[in-house]
Amino acid sequence: MSVYNEAQLSSFVDQVFARLRKIEEQVAVLSEKAGVPYEAPSKSVPAEVARLVEEGDRLGALRKYRELSGCGAEEAKEVVAGI
């Protein structure tokens, strides 16, 4: 079993998010060509929240979403988890 340090984990998470963005871009292209509507999950949230999630700061995204929307913790958790 390997033990990873914080820098290695951060790098891995960044790579995963980059791959996910590319997959979402490809899904958008394919859905457009197929005539099937597709909206990326991050389109329905404020850009600041989406940016925080992309940077790996999910707790910050929760706080920002609650601040901007006035919703409760559980709703914010569901929204951020869907991004």
Tab-separated table of C-alpha atoms in Angstrom:
chain	number	residue	atom	x	y	z
A	1	MET	CA	0.000	0.000	0.000
A	2	SER	CA	1.367	3.388	-0.996
A	3	VAL	CA	1.298	6.482	1.138
A	4	TYR	CA	0.861	9.770	-0.706
A	5	ASN	CA	1.851	13.193	0.500
A	6	GLU	CA	-0.338	16.266	0.140
A	7	ALA	CA	1.425	17.491	-3.016
A	8	GLN	CA	0.987	14.132	-4.730
A	9	LEU	CA	-2.698	13.978	-3.823
A	10	SER	CA	-3.231	17.547	-4.951
A	11	SER	CA	-1.568	16.783	-8.274
A	12	PHE	CA	-3.708	13.678	-8.706
A	13	VAL	CA	-6.918	15.621	-7.974
A	14	ASP	CA	-5.889	18.317	-10.465
A	15	GLN	CA	-5.356	15.643	-13.118
A	16	VAL	CA	-8.744	14.094	-12.397
A	17	PHE	CA	-10.493	17.477	-12.677
A	18	ALA	CA	-8.700	18.228	-15.947
A	19	ARG	CA	-9.806	14.883	-17.389
A	20	LEU	CA	-13.338	15.448	-16.159
A	21	ARG	CA	-13.484	18.868	-17.851
A	22	LYS	CA	-12.356	17.284	-21.132
A	23	ILE	CA	-14.986	14.556	-20.807
A	24	GLU	CA	-17.709	17.136	-20.150
A	25	GLU	CA	-16.580	19.130	-23.184
A	26	GLN	CA	-16.749	15.996	-25.329
A	27	VAL	CA	-20.196	15.092	-23.990
A	28	ALA	CA	-21.405	18.585	-24.904
A	29	VAL	CA	-20.096	18.224	-28.462
A	30	LEU	CA	-21.587	14.763	-28.899
A	31	SER	CA	-24.939	15.748	-27.457
A	32	GLU	CA	-25.111	18.743	-29.781
A	33	LYS	CA	-24.396	16.546	-32.800
A	34	ALA	CA	-26.977	13.995	-31.646
A	35	GLY	CA	-29.559	16.678	-30.943
A	36	VAL	CA	-29.771	15.706	-27.285
A	37	PRO	CA	-29.740	18.623	-24.839
A	38	TYR	CA	-26.905	18.639	-22.331
A	39	GLU	CA	-26.041	21.192	-19.703
A	40	ALA	CA	-22.872	20.826	-17.683
A	41	PRO	CA	-23.626	20.590	-13.945
A	42	SER	CA	-21.477	23.650	-13.243
A	43	LYS	CA	-23.621	25.850	-15.528
A	44	SER	CA	-26.410	26.075	-12.948
A	45	VAL	CA	-24.228	27.473	-10.148
A	46	PRO	CA	-22.426	30.798	-9.771
A	47	ALA	CA	-19.038	30.887	-11.495
A	48	GLU	CA	-17.275	31.523	-8.170
A	49	VAL	CA	-18.659	28.286	-6.745
A	50	ALA	CA	-17.747	26.262	-9.842
A	51	ARG	CA	-14.216	27.704	-9.744
A	52	LEU	CA	-13.771	26.716	-6.099
A	53	VAL	CA	-14.890	23.166	-6.872
A	54	GLU	CA	-12.500	22.978	-9.835
A	55	GLU	CA	-9.675	24.147	-7.563
A	56	GLY	CA	-10.512	21.342	-5.143
A	57	ASP	CA	-11.874	23.643	-2.433
A	58	ARG	CA	-15.221	21.930	-1.858
A	59	LEU	CA	-15.613	23.396	1.635
A	60	GLY	CA	-15.030	26.871	0.264
A	61	ALA	CA	-17.556	26.143	-2.496
A	62	LEU	CA	-20.134	25.095	0.102
A	63	ARG	CA	-19.577	28.278	2.073
A	64	LYS	CA	-19.721	30.487	-1.021
A	65	TYR	CA	-22.874	28.797	-2.339
A	66	ARG	CA	-24.591	29.219	1.035
A	67	GLU	CA	-23.503	32.858	1.160
A	68	LEU	CA	-24.779	33.594	-2.354
A	69	SER	CA	-27.990	31.569	-2.227
A	70	GLY	CA	-28.979	31.811	1.426
A	71	CYS	CA	-29.734	28.087	1.461
A	72	GLY	CA	-29.024	25.612	4.229
A	73	ALA	CA	-26.024	23.330	4.597
A	74	GLU	CA	-27.774	20.227	3.260
A	75	GLU	CA	-28.960	21.922	0.059
A	76	ALA	CA	-25.520	23.437	-0.528
A	77	LYS	CA	-23.930	20.024	0.001
A	78	GLU	CA	-26.211	18.478	-2.628
A	79	VAL	CA	-25.529	21.254	-5.141
A	80	VAL	CA	-21.753	21.145	-4.699
A	81	ALA	CA	-21.738	17.343	-4.871
A	82	GLY	CA	-23.520	17.583	-8.224
A	83	ILE	CA	-20.801	19.720	-9.785
